[in-house]
Tab-separated table of C-alpha atoms and ligand atoms in Angstrom:
chain	number	residue	atom	x	y	z
A	1	MET	CA	-20.041	1.854	-16.036
A	2	ASN	CA	-18.942	0.087	-19.115
A	3	HIS	CA	-15.136	0.146	-19.150
A	4	SER	CA	-14.799	0.450	-22.877
A	5	GLU	CA	-16.591	3.754	-22.502
A	6	ARG	CA	-15.175	7.122	-21.340
A	7	LEU	CA	-15.459	7.863	-17.717
A	8	LYS	CA	-18.346	10.327	-16.998
A	9	VAL	CA	-17.304	12.919	-14.388
A	10	LEU	CA	-19.351	15.570	-13.009
A	11	LEU	CA	-17.155	18.448	-11.733
A	12	ILE	CA	-18.756	20.892	-9.425
A	13	THR	CA	-16.773	24.051	-8.668
A	14	GLY	CA	-17.214	27.753	-8.943
A	15	SER	CA	-13.629	28.258	-9.967
A	16	THR	CA	-12.706	28.504	-13.714
A	17	VAL	CA	-9.047	27.918	-12.791
A	18	PHE	CA	-9.721	24.791	-10.891
A	19	LYS	CA	-12.105	23.622	-13.456
A	20	SER	CA	-9.725	23.814	-16.377
A	21	GLU	CA	-6.746	22.360	-14.319
A	22	THR	CA	-8.877	19.451	-13.150
A	23	CYS	CA	-10.251	18.649	-16.556
A	24	LEU	CA	-6.638	18.603	-18.044
A	25	MET	CA	-5.423	16.341	-15.297
A	26	LEU	CA	-8.364	13.928	-15.738
A	27	GLN	CA	-7.750	13.780	-19.496
A	28	ARG	CA	-4.125	13.006	-18.813
A	29	ILE	CA	-5.073	10.183	-16.575
A	30	ARG	CA	-7.674	8.647	-18.832
A	31	PRO	CA	-10.362	9.420	-21.449
A	32	CYS	CA	-13.168	11.293	-19.710
A	33	GLU	CA	-16.433	12.887	-20.548
A	34	ILE	CA	-16.566	15.778	-18.141
A	35	GLU	CA	-19.643	17.817	-17.280
A	36	HIS	CA	-19.241	21.021	-15.297
A	37	LYS	CA	-21.691	22.697	-12.944
A	38	ASP	CA	-21.171	25.442	-10.508
A	39	SER	CA	-23.981	24.610	-7.851
A	40	VAL	CA	-25.431	21.728	-6.057
A	41	HIS	CA	-28.926	22.729	-7.435
A	42	LYS	CA	-27.818	22.601	-11.035
A	43	SER	CA	-25.828	19.304	-10.289
A	44	LEU	CA	-29.014	17.605	-8.866
A	45	ARG	CA	-30.922	18.564	-12.026
A	46	TYR	CA	-28.200	16.891	-14.096
A	47	PHE	CA	-28.418	13.898	-11.988
A	48	ILE	CA	-32.007	13.330	-12.730
A	49	GLN	CA	-31.259	12.965	-16.412
A	50	TYR	CA	-27.684	11.413	-16.515
A	51	LYS	CA	-25.705	9.377	-14.096
A	52	PRO	CA	-22.109	10.169	-13.716
A	53	ASP	CA	-19.672	7.584	-12.866
A	54	LEU	CA	-17.764	9.837	-10.527
A	55	VAL	CA	-18.483	13.275	-8.808
A	56	ILE	CA	-15.623	15.654	-7.879
A	57	ALA	CA	-17.061	18.610	-5.908
A	58	ASP	CA	-15.663	21.815	-4.197
A	59	TRP	CA	-16.789	21.662	-0.481
A	60	GLN	CA	-17.291	25.470	-0.564
A	61	LEU	CA	-19.538	26.636	-3.312
A	62	GLU	CA	-20.772	30.134	-3.818
A	63	SER	CA	-23.577	30.312	-1.126
A	64	HIS	CA	-23.545	26.938	0.218
A	65	THR	CA	-21.505	23.772	0.759
A	66	ALA	CA	-21.345	20.285	-0.775
A	67	SER	CA	-22.971	18.969	2.371
A	68	ASP	CA	-26.426	19.534	0.655
A	69	LEU	CA	-25.094	17.448	-2.291
A	70	LEU	CA	-23.921	14.524	-0.146
A	71	GLN	CA	-27.210	14.603	1.759
A	72	ALA	CA	-29.385	14.613	-1.413
A	73	MET	CA	-27.362	11.767	-2.905
A	74	ARG	CA	-28.011	9.675	0.170
A	75	THR	CA	-31.710	9.709	-0.538
A	76	ASN	CA	-31.446	7.851	-3.810
A	77	ASP	CA	-30.292	4.200	-4.065
A	78	ASP	CA	-28.699	4.853	-7.442
A	79	TRP	CA	-26.874	8.059	-6.536
A	80	LYS	CA	-25.732	6.552	-3.178
A	81	ARG	CA	-23.341	4.311	-5.336
A	82	ILE	CA	-21.589	7.156	-7.149
A	83	PRO	CA	-18.314	7.897	-5.549
A	84	VAL	CA	-17.865	11.600	-4.542
A	85	LEU	CA	-14.535	13.215	-4.198
A	86	ILE	CA	-14.723	16.395	-2.079
A	87	THR	CA	-12.019	18.982	-2.578
A	88	LEU	CA	-10.958	21.503	0.062
A	89	ASP	CA	-8.739	24.650	-0.355
A	90	GLU	CA	-6.645	23.533	2.537
A	91	SER	CA	-6.194	20.692	5.006
A	92	ASP	CA	-9.163	20.857	7.537
A	93	ARG	CA	-9.796	17.994	9.937
A	94	ASP	CA	-13.271	18.981	10.948
A	95	LEU	CA	-14.588	19.417	7.525
A	96	THR	CA	-12.841	16.270	6.366
A	97	GLU	CA	-14.601	14.234	9.103
A	98	GLN	CA	-17.935	15.998	8.190
A	99	ALA	CA	-17.644	15.175	4.551
A	100	LEU	CA	-16.485	11.563	5.153
A	101	THR	CA	-19.361	11.184	7.676
A	102	LEU	CA	-21.920	12.326	5.046
A	103	GLY	CA	-20.645	9.792	2.498
A	104	ALA	CA	-17.744	11.406	0.601
A	105	ALA	CA	-15.606	8.670	-0.770
A	106	GLN	CA	-12.493	10.641	-0.259
A	107	VAL	CA	-11.343	14.338	0.589
A	108	LEU	CA	-8.585	15.913	-1.316
A	109	PHE	CA	-6.716	19.047	-0.935
A	110	LYS	CA	-5.920	21.632	-3.542
A	111	PRO	CA	-3.821	21.771	-5.655
A	112	LEU	CA	-4.760	18.139	-6.609
A	113	ASN	CA	-1.937	15.679	-7.165
A	114	GLN	CA	-2.109	13.761	-10.374
A	115	ASN	CA	-0.757	10.630	-8.921
A	116	ALA	CA	-3.091	10.522	-5.996
A	117	LEU	CA	-6.034	11.196	-8.378
A	118	SER	CA	-4.851	8.615	-10.883
A	119	ARG	CA	-4.579	6.044	-7.989
A	120	ILE	CA	-8.055	6.911	-6.763
A	121	LEU	CA	-9.605	6.392	-10.283
A	122	ALA	CA	-7.737	3.151	-10.642
A	123	GLY	CA	-9.196	1.911	-7.423
A	124	PHE	CA	-12.770	2.819	-8.242
A	125	PHE	CA	-12.602	2.163	-11.951
A	126	PRO	CA	-9.877	-0.499	-12.768
A	127	VAL	CA	-9.291	-0.471	-16.480
A	128	SER	CA	-10.795	-3.585	-18.070
A	129	ARG	CA	-8.249	-6.303	-18.833
A	130	ARG	CA	-9.961	-6.697	-22.285
A	131	GLN	CA	-8.995	-3.165	-22.975
A	132	VAL	CA	-5.264	-3.491	-22.569
A	133	LYS	CA	-5.044	-7.035	-23.523
A	134	GLY	CA	-4.053	-6.319	-27.212
A	135	ASN	CA	-1.106	-4.035	-26.058
A	136	THR	CA	0.729	-6.581	-23.849
A	137	PRO	CA	2.304	-9.886	-24.142
A	138	PHE	CA	0.316	-11.367	-21.268
A	139	ASP	CA	-2.209	-14.278	-21.017
A	140	TYR	CA	-4.407	-13.357	-18.323
A	141	ARG	CA	-6.016	-16.638	-17.972
A	142	LYS	CA	-2.760	-18.332	-17.362
A	143	ILE	CA	-1.683	-15.739	-14.889
A	144	LYS	CA	-4.967	-16.118	-12.979
A	145	ALA	CA	-4.685	-19.977	-13.244
A	146	LYS	CA	-1.299	-19.946	-11.861
A	147	LEU	CA	-1.955	-17.640	-9.033
A	148	GLU	CA	-4.808	-19.942	-7.893
A	149	GLN	CA	-2.016	-22.402	-6.980
A	150	ILE	CA	-0.304	-19.759	-4.768
A	151	HIS	CA	0.613	-22.321	-2.093
A	152	LEU	CA	2.911	-23.958	-4.908
A	153	LEU	CA	4.356	-20.729	-5.977
A	154	ALA	CA	5.270	-19.576	-2.455
A	155	PRO	CA	5.478	-22.323	0.002
A	156	LEU	CA	6.213	-21.222	3.565
A	157	PRO	CA	9.849	-21.895	4.496
A	158	SER	CA	9.930	-24.689	6.974
A	159	LEU	CA	12.110	-22.748	9.569
A	160	ALA	CA	9.634	-19.819	9.141
A	161	ALA	CA	6.805	-22.177	9.830
A	162	LYS	CA	8.427	-23.467	12.977
A	163	ILE	CA	9.050	-19.848	14.245
A	164	MET	CA	5.449	-19.003	13.635
A	165	ASP	CA	4.476	-22.048	15.775
A	166	LEU	CA	6.757	-20.802	18.575
A	167	LEU	CA	5.248	-17.434	18.362
A	168	LYS	CA	1.804	-19.042	18.959
A	169	ASP	CA	2.937	-21.202	21.827
A	170	PRO	CA	3.008	-19.253	24.985
A	171	ASN	CA	5.314	-21.955	26.586
A	172	SER	CA	8.056	-21.499	23.889
A	173	SER	CA	11.425	-20.392	25.091
A	174	ALA	CA	14.563	-18.989	23.717
A	175	ARG	CA	16.091	-22.398	23.934
A	176	ASP	CA	13.463	-23.768	21.510
A	177	LEU	CA	14.327	-20.996	19.121
A	178	ALA	CA	18.079	-21.367	19.332
A	179	GLY	CA	17.510	-25.107	18.925
A	180	GLU	CA	15.558	-24.696	15.557
A	181	ILE	CA	17.907	-22.115	14.233
A	182	LYS	CA	21.053	-24.187	14.980
A	183	LYS	CA	19.751	-27.071	12.794
A	184	ASP	CA	20.538	-25.062	9.673
A	185	GLN	CA	24.244	-23.823	9.365
A	186	SER	CA	23.770	-21.456	6.522
A	187	ILE	CA	20.702	-19.676	8.318
A	188	THR	CA	22.752	-19.585	11.581
A	189	ALA	CA	25.631	-17.882	9.685
A	190	ARG	CA	23.298	-15.326	8.023
A	191	ILE	CA	21.640	-14.499	11.513
A	192	LEU	CA	25.024	-13.944	13.016
A	193	LYS	CA	25.998	-11.679	10.163
A	194	ILE	CA	22.857	-9.471	10.649
A	195	ALA	CA	23.409	-9.485	14.494
A	196	ASN	CA	27.078	-8.267	13.998
A	197	SER	CA	26.023	-5.571	11.395
A	198	ALA	CA	26.741	-1.912	12.063
A	199	TYR	CA	22.868	-1.562	12.634
A	200	TYR	CA	23.155	-3.193	16.023
A	201	GLY	CA	26.529	-1.553	16.775
A	202	PHE	CA	28.076	-4.233	19.239
A	203	HIS	CA	31.719	-3.816	19.511
A	204	ARG	CA	32.507	-7.444	20.625
A	205	GLU	CA	31.588	-10.009	17.923
A	206	ILE	CA	28.516	-12.267	18.637
A	207	GLY	CA	29.770	-15.616	17.911
A	208	ASN	CA	26.758	-18.083	18.288
A	209	VAL	CA	23.026	-17.997	18.410
A	210	ASP	CA	22.647	-18.369	22.104
A	211	ARG	CA	24.767	-15.256	22.736
A	212	ALA	CA	22.896	-13.411	20.132
A	213	ILE	CA	19.554	-14.199	21.903
A	214	VAL	CA	21.119	-12.983	25.243
A	215	VAL	CA	22.393	-9.811	23.550
A	216	LEU	CA	19.759	-8.914	21.239
A	217	GLY	CA	16.668	-10.646	22.805
A	218	PHE	CA	14.356	-13.284	21.941
A	219	ASP	CA	12.013	-11.154	19.870
A	220	GLU	CA	14.864	-9.524	17.779
A	221	ILE	CA	16.415	-12.846	16.994
A	222	MET	CA	13.071	-14.294	16.122
A	223	ASN	CA	12.477	-11.364	13.687
A	224	ILE	CA	15.943	-11.663	12.148
A	225	ALA	CA	15.408	-15.434	11.582
A	226	GLN	CA	12.258	-14.650	9.797
A	227	VAL	CA	13.984	-12.223	7.488
A	228	VAL	CA	16.755	-14.729	6.769
A	229	CYS	CA	14.474	-17.571	6.067
A	230	LEU	CA	12.471	-15.522	3.612
A	231	MET	CA	15.637	-14.040	1.932
A	232	GLU	CA	17.071	-17.585	1.627
A	233	ALA	CA	13.906	-19.220	0.251
A	234	PHE	CA	13.095	-16.626	-2.131
A	235	ASP	CA	16.395	-15.367	-3.448
A	236	THR	CA	16.267	-13.535	-6.598
A	237	GLU	CA	18.529	-14.247	-9.593
A	238	ASP	CA	20.644	-12.294	-11.946
A	239	ASP	CA	18.027	-11.331	-14.468
A	240	SER	CA	15.747	-10.230	-11.730
A	241	ALA	CA	13.608	-7.223	-12.143
A	242	LEU	CA	14.340	-6.370	-8.641
A	243	ASN	CA	17.654	-5.598	-7.035
A	244	ARG	CA	17.654	-8.177	-4.241
A	245	LYS	CA	19.570	-6.253	-1.707
A	246	GLU	CA	17.592	-3.083	-2.290
A	247	PHE	CA	14.360	-4.975	-2.168
A	248	TRP	CA	15.026	-6.652	1.200
A	249	GLY	CA	16.325	-3.393	2.542
A	250	HIS	CA	13.092	-1.782	1.707
A	251	SER	CA	11.097	-4.751	3.246
A	252	LEU	CA	13.172	-4.705	6.410
A	253	GLY	CA	13.129	-0.929	6.590
A	254	THR	CA	9.242	-1.036	6.368
A	255	ALA	CA	9.175	-3.899	9.124
A	256	HIS	CA	11.294	-1.752	11.499
A	257	ILE	CA	9.297	1.321	10.976
A	258	ALA	CA	6.049	-0.611	11.328
A	259	ARG	CA	7.272	-2.013	14.535
A	260	ALA	CA	8.089	1.368	15.852
A	261	LEU	CA	4.701	2.680	14.704
A	262	SER	CA	2.870	-0.100	16.428
A	263	LYS	CA	4.631	0.526	19.705
A	264	ARG	CA	3.623	4.141	19.316
A	265	LEU	CA	0.102	3.672	18.274
A	266	ASN	CA	-0.589	0.558	20.432
A	267	ASP	CA	-2.648	-1.114	17.763
A	268	LEU	CA	-0.881	-4.161	16.670
A	269	SER	CA	1.655	-6.383	18.426
A	270	PRO	CA	5.170	-5.142	17.411
A	271	ARG	CA	5.962	-8.778	16.335
A	272	ASP	CA	3.060	-8.825	14.056
A	273	ALA	CA	3.937	-5.337	12.785
A	274	PHE	CA	7.371	-6.503	11.795
A	275	VAL	CA	6.210	-9.609	10.001
A	276	MET	CA	3.579	-7.479	8.123
A	277	GLY	CA	6.164	-4.879	7.112
A	278	LEU	CA	8.603	-7.520	6.132
A	279	LEU	CA	6.044	-9.186	3.885
A	280	HIS	CA	4.043	-6.087	2.635
A	281	ASP	CA	5.780	-6.358	-0.786
A	282	PHE	CA	6.248	-10.020	-0.862
A	283	GLY	CA	3.857	-10.381	-3.916
A	284	LYS	CA	6.672	-8.757	-5.943
A	285	VAL	CA	8.795	-11.736	-5.053
A	286	VAL	CA	6.185	-14.047	-6.524
A	287	LEU	CA	5.915	-11.801	-9.626
A	288	ASN	CA	9.528	-11.617	-9.957
A	289	GLN	CA	9.990	-15.412	-9.616
A	290	HIS	CA	7.018	-16.722	-11.477
A	291	PHE	CA	5.909	-13.996	-13.983
A	292	ARG	CA	9.369	-12.495	-14.659
A	293	GLU	CA	8.759	-11.281	-18.338
A	294	GLU	CA	5.518	-9.730	-17.288
A	295	PHE	CA	6.978	-8.051	-14.232
A	296	HIS	CA	9.878	-6.520	-16.239
A	297	HIS	CA	7.119	-5.164	-18.582
A	298	MET	CA	5.224	-3.651	-15.720
A	299	ILE	CA	8.302	-1.997	-13.948
A	300	LYS	CA	9.299	-0.507	-17.363
A	301	THR	CA	5.743	0.759	-18.225
A	302	ALA	CA	5.414	2.240	-14.710
A	303	GLU	CA	8.675	4.073	-15.194
A	304	ASP	CA	8.013	5.116	-18.521
A	305	GLN	CA	4.622	6.596	-17.562
A	306	GLN	CA	5.801	7.721	-14.177
A	307	ARG	CA	3.069	6.008	-12.332
A	308	PRO	CA	2.868	3.760	-9.224
A	309	LEU	CA	3.868	0.137	-10.031
A	310	HIS	CA	0.736	-1.490	-8.259
A	311	GLU	CA	-1.561	0.761	-10.359
A	312	VAL	CA	0.063	-0.349	-13.719
A	313	CYS	CA	0.187	-3.993	-12.552
A	314	ARG	CA	-3.584	-3.939	-11.712
A	315	GLU	CA	-4.461	-2.405	-15.062
A	316	LEU	CA	-2.392	-5.031	-16.928
A	317	THR	CA	-3.306	-8.102	-15.076
A	318	GLY	CA	-6.440	-7.303	-12.941
A	319	THR	CA	-4.363	-7.922	-9.715
A	320	ASP	CA	-1.266	-6.388	-8.030
A	321	HIS	CA	1.508	-7.433	-5.748
A	322	ALA	CA	-0.397	-6.387	-2.695
A	323	GLU	CA	-3.266	-8.712	-3.572
A	324	ILE	CA	-0.815	-11.519	-4.383
A	325	GLY	CA	0.964	-10.818	-1.101
A	326	GLY	CA	-2.312	-11.111	0.715
A	327	MET	CA	-2.997	-14.494	-0.997
A	328	VAL	CA	0.373	-15.703	0.172
A	329	ALA	CA	-0.191	-14.507	3.851
A	330	GLU	CA	-3.527	-16.240	3.718
A	331	SER	CA	-2.121	-19.453	2.537
A	332	TRP	CA	0.542	-19.201	5.267
A	333	LYS	CA	-2.435	-18.942	7.741
A	334	LEU	CA	-1.116	-15.519	9.089
A	335	PRO	CA	-3.600	-13.609	11.269
A	336	LEU	CA	-6.346	-11.838	9.422
A	337	PRO	CA	-5.219	-8.403	10.296
A	338	LEU	CA	-1.838	-9.100	8.789
A	339	VAL	CA	-3.390	-10.440	5.548
A	340	ARG	CA	-5.578	-7.455	5.371
A	341	ALA	CA	-2.698	-4.973	5.917
A	342	ILE	CA	-0.658	-6.669	3.216
A	343	ARG	CA	-3.510	-6.844	0.796
A	344	TYR	CA	-4.669	-3.187	1.105
A	345	HIS	CA	-1.326	-1.384	1.995
A	346	HIS	CA	-1.805	0.629	-1.283
A	347	ARG	CA	-5.419	1.152	-0.854
A	348	PRO	CA	-6.414	1.915	2.702
A	349	GLU	CA	-9.528	3.505	1.433
A	350	SER	CA	-10.952	0.125	0.459
A	351	VAL	CA	-11.589	-0.615	4.152
A	352	ASP	CA	-13.840	2.039	5.670
A	353	LYS	CA	-13.173	1.146	9.303
A	354	ASP	CA	-11.118	-1.041	11.739
A	355	GLY	CA	-8.322	-0.652	9.243
A	356	ARG	CA	-5.527	0.647	11.525
A	357	GLU	CA	-3.260	-2.161	10.820
A	358	ILE	CA	-3.553	-1.277	6.996
A	359	ASP	CA	-2.712	2.354	7.958
A	360	VAL	CA	0.257	1.302	9.881
A	361	ALA	CA	1.491	-0.854	6.860
A	362	HIS	CA	0.656	2.142	4.459
A	363	LEU	CA	2.559	4.645	6.581
A	364	ALA	CA	5.589	2.565	7.181
A	365	ASN	CA	5.895	1.914	3.484
A	366	PHE	CA	5.442	5.528	2.818
A	367	PHE	CA	8.148	6.566	5.254
A	368	CYS	CA	10.467	3.976	3.722
A	369	HIS	CA	10.012	5.547	0.374
A	370	ARG	CA	10.417	8.971	1.645
A	371	TYR	CA	13.638	8.359	3.324
A	372	LYS	CA	15.037	6.119	0.467
A	373	ILE	CA	15.542	3.013	2.744
A	374	GLY	CA	16.035	0.287	0.057
A	375	GLU	CA	14.115	0.213	-3.211
A	376	SER	CA	11.292	-1.963	-4.340
A	377	GLY	CA	10.915	-1.422	-8.156
A	378	ASN	CA	8.408	1.439	-7.559
A	379	SER	CA	9.763	4.758	-9.072
A	380	VAL	CA	6.699	6.677	-7.999
A	381	ALA	CA	5.873	6.457	-4.366
A	382	ASP	CA	2.437	6.791	-2.876
A	383	GLU	CA	1.321	9.982	-1.284
A	384	PRO	CA	0.257	9.462	2.404
A	385	ASN	CA	-3.475	8.368	2.195
A	386	TYR	CA	-5.563	10.941	3.948
A	387	LEU	CA	-8.153	8.442	5.406
A	388	SER	CA	-5.144	6.490	6.896
A	389	LEU	CA	-3.705	9.740	8.568
A	390	LEU	CA	-7.250	10.579	9.907
A	391	ARG	CA	-7.620	7.100	11.412
A	392	LEU	CA	-4.239	7.251	12.949
A	393	GLY	CA	-4.706	10.824	14.224
A	394	ILE	CA	-1.765	12.180	12.403
A	395	LYS	CA	-2.123	15.542	10.567
A	396	GLU	CA	-0.459	15.787	7.057
A	397	ASP	CA	1.520	18.830	8.103
A	398	GLN	CA	2.806	17.090	11.099
A	399	LEU	CA	4.201	14.089	9.314
A	400	ASP	CA	7.798	15.240	9.561
A	401	GLU	CA	7.505	15.970	13.326
A	402	PHE	CA	5.919	12.496	13.791
A	403	TRP	CA	8.739	10.814	11.948
A	404	GLN	CA	11.303	12.693	14.219
A	405	SER	CA	9.383	11.513	17.242
A	406	LEU	CA	9.997	7.846	16.194
A	407	LYS	CA	13.676	8.402	16.375
A	408	MET	CA	14.456	6.217	13.555
A	409	ASP	CA	17.635	6.879	11.617
A	410	PRO	CA	17.363	6.151	7.840
A	411	MET	CA	21.246	5.820	7.409
A	412	HIS	CA	21.229	3.465	10.293
A	413	LEU	CA	18.260	1.475	8.930
A	414	ARG	CA	20.281	1.131	5.515
A	415	ASP	CA	23.018	-0.650	7.440
A	416	ILE	CA	21.002	-3.708	8.445
A	417	LEU	CA	21.833	-5.639	5.349
A	418	GLU	CA	25.383	-4.396	4.846
B	501	FE2	FE1	3.674	-2.238	-2.133
B	502	FE2	FE1	6.711	-1.218	-0.383
């Protein structure tokens, strides 16, 4: 598809109401040329003459299902590349699996959600940077060139590097950790402040690092130390586009939730899950520190247009905080699953299999937004991604129940940085 042209969408549905609602929604998202058919047979005839960029098809058509369409599309190399979004009247796990197995790019439930659809379109058809260049104050080449030096923009804090080495060393002990922490008085003070916060709820004050390790445990202090190093090294300033406390509250909340999810789902080590949650939005710290004017503009645009920040950022710059965070994680030599989880936490559908760590990051971020734990500059939160839920074995209508079973208290999580 040439991005300066309108998006060519083939909409296959027998419902006139769904047809007009979807047409309106698509036009609100971006300029589209929409062709409507009500059967697979007519659609395939249309395919022979024209090639749409995207197909949106009801699973249940009058006398047949869209499985015929998906199967037919697999027989032609050109057609295979066209993403097909299948729509179902209601959530149905078996049909979803069947459609995805036959090659559907995504399965959506009615009524469609404009934000979700907009996010999917942005994933498949990013708006060309040339198209928006005239409307924004950005110089894309400069942004790109600067990001190539990511190790200079976001060097790994030295204590965090030492903690990571301790993590890799099976012989490391609590004494080694305490020794490293005690070398820095200000970091020690911050760790003790968190250890004594209402979140941990100890009545007797924890007065030193050795005691903190005994009371809270080696892993917990290691995690708190990582939080403190990152907050210290990448402090935000007064004219920041992000509220520092809210941002780290969101990151830390996501870290705790990701750790709880990893224990439940047994996919990822709880230590890795914590680091992943803590860093999932770290790209925003880089944007905030090194591209402040642009970042302000993105946050404002996303707010004005009521769209997810990462989507606006990608349209304006060709990248987003998740990708930048992935670059940082890579430059810090974090394990590959963590890099992938950070990079794709808003686009789990980009990885078709073996993406459970991405799903954990995505879901932890979703819960953190839903229960308003901190704030990360994103006024429109993601909907839970269906593919993620499918891979994790959680039904959408059971999300509340699943959250309850994690026994996490949002009020309590908000206390961590008090
Ligand atoms: Fe994010
Ligand atoms: Fe986030």
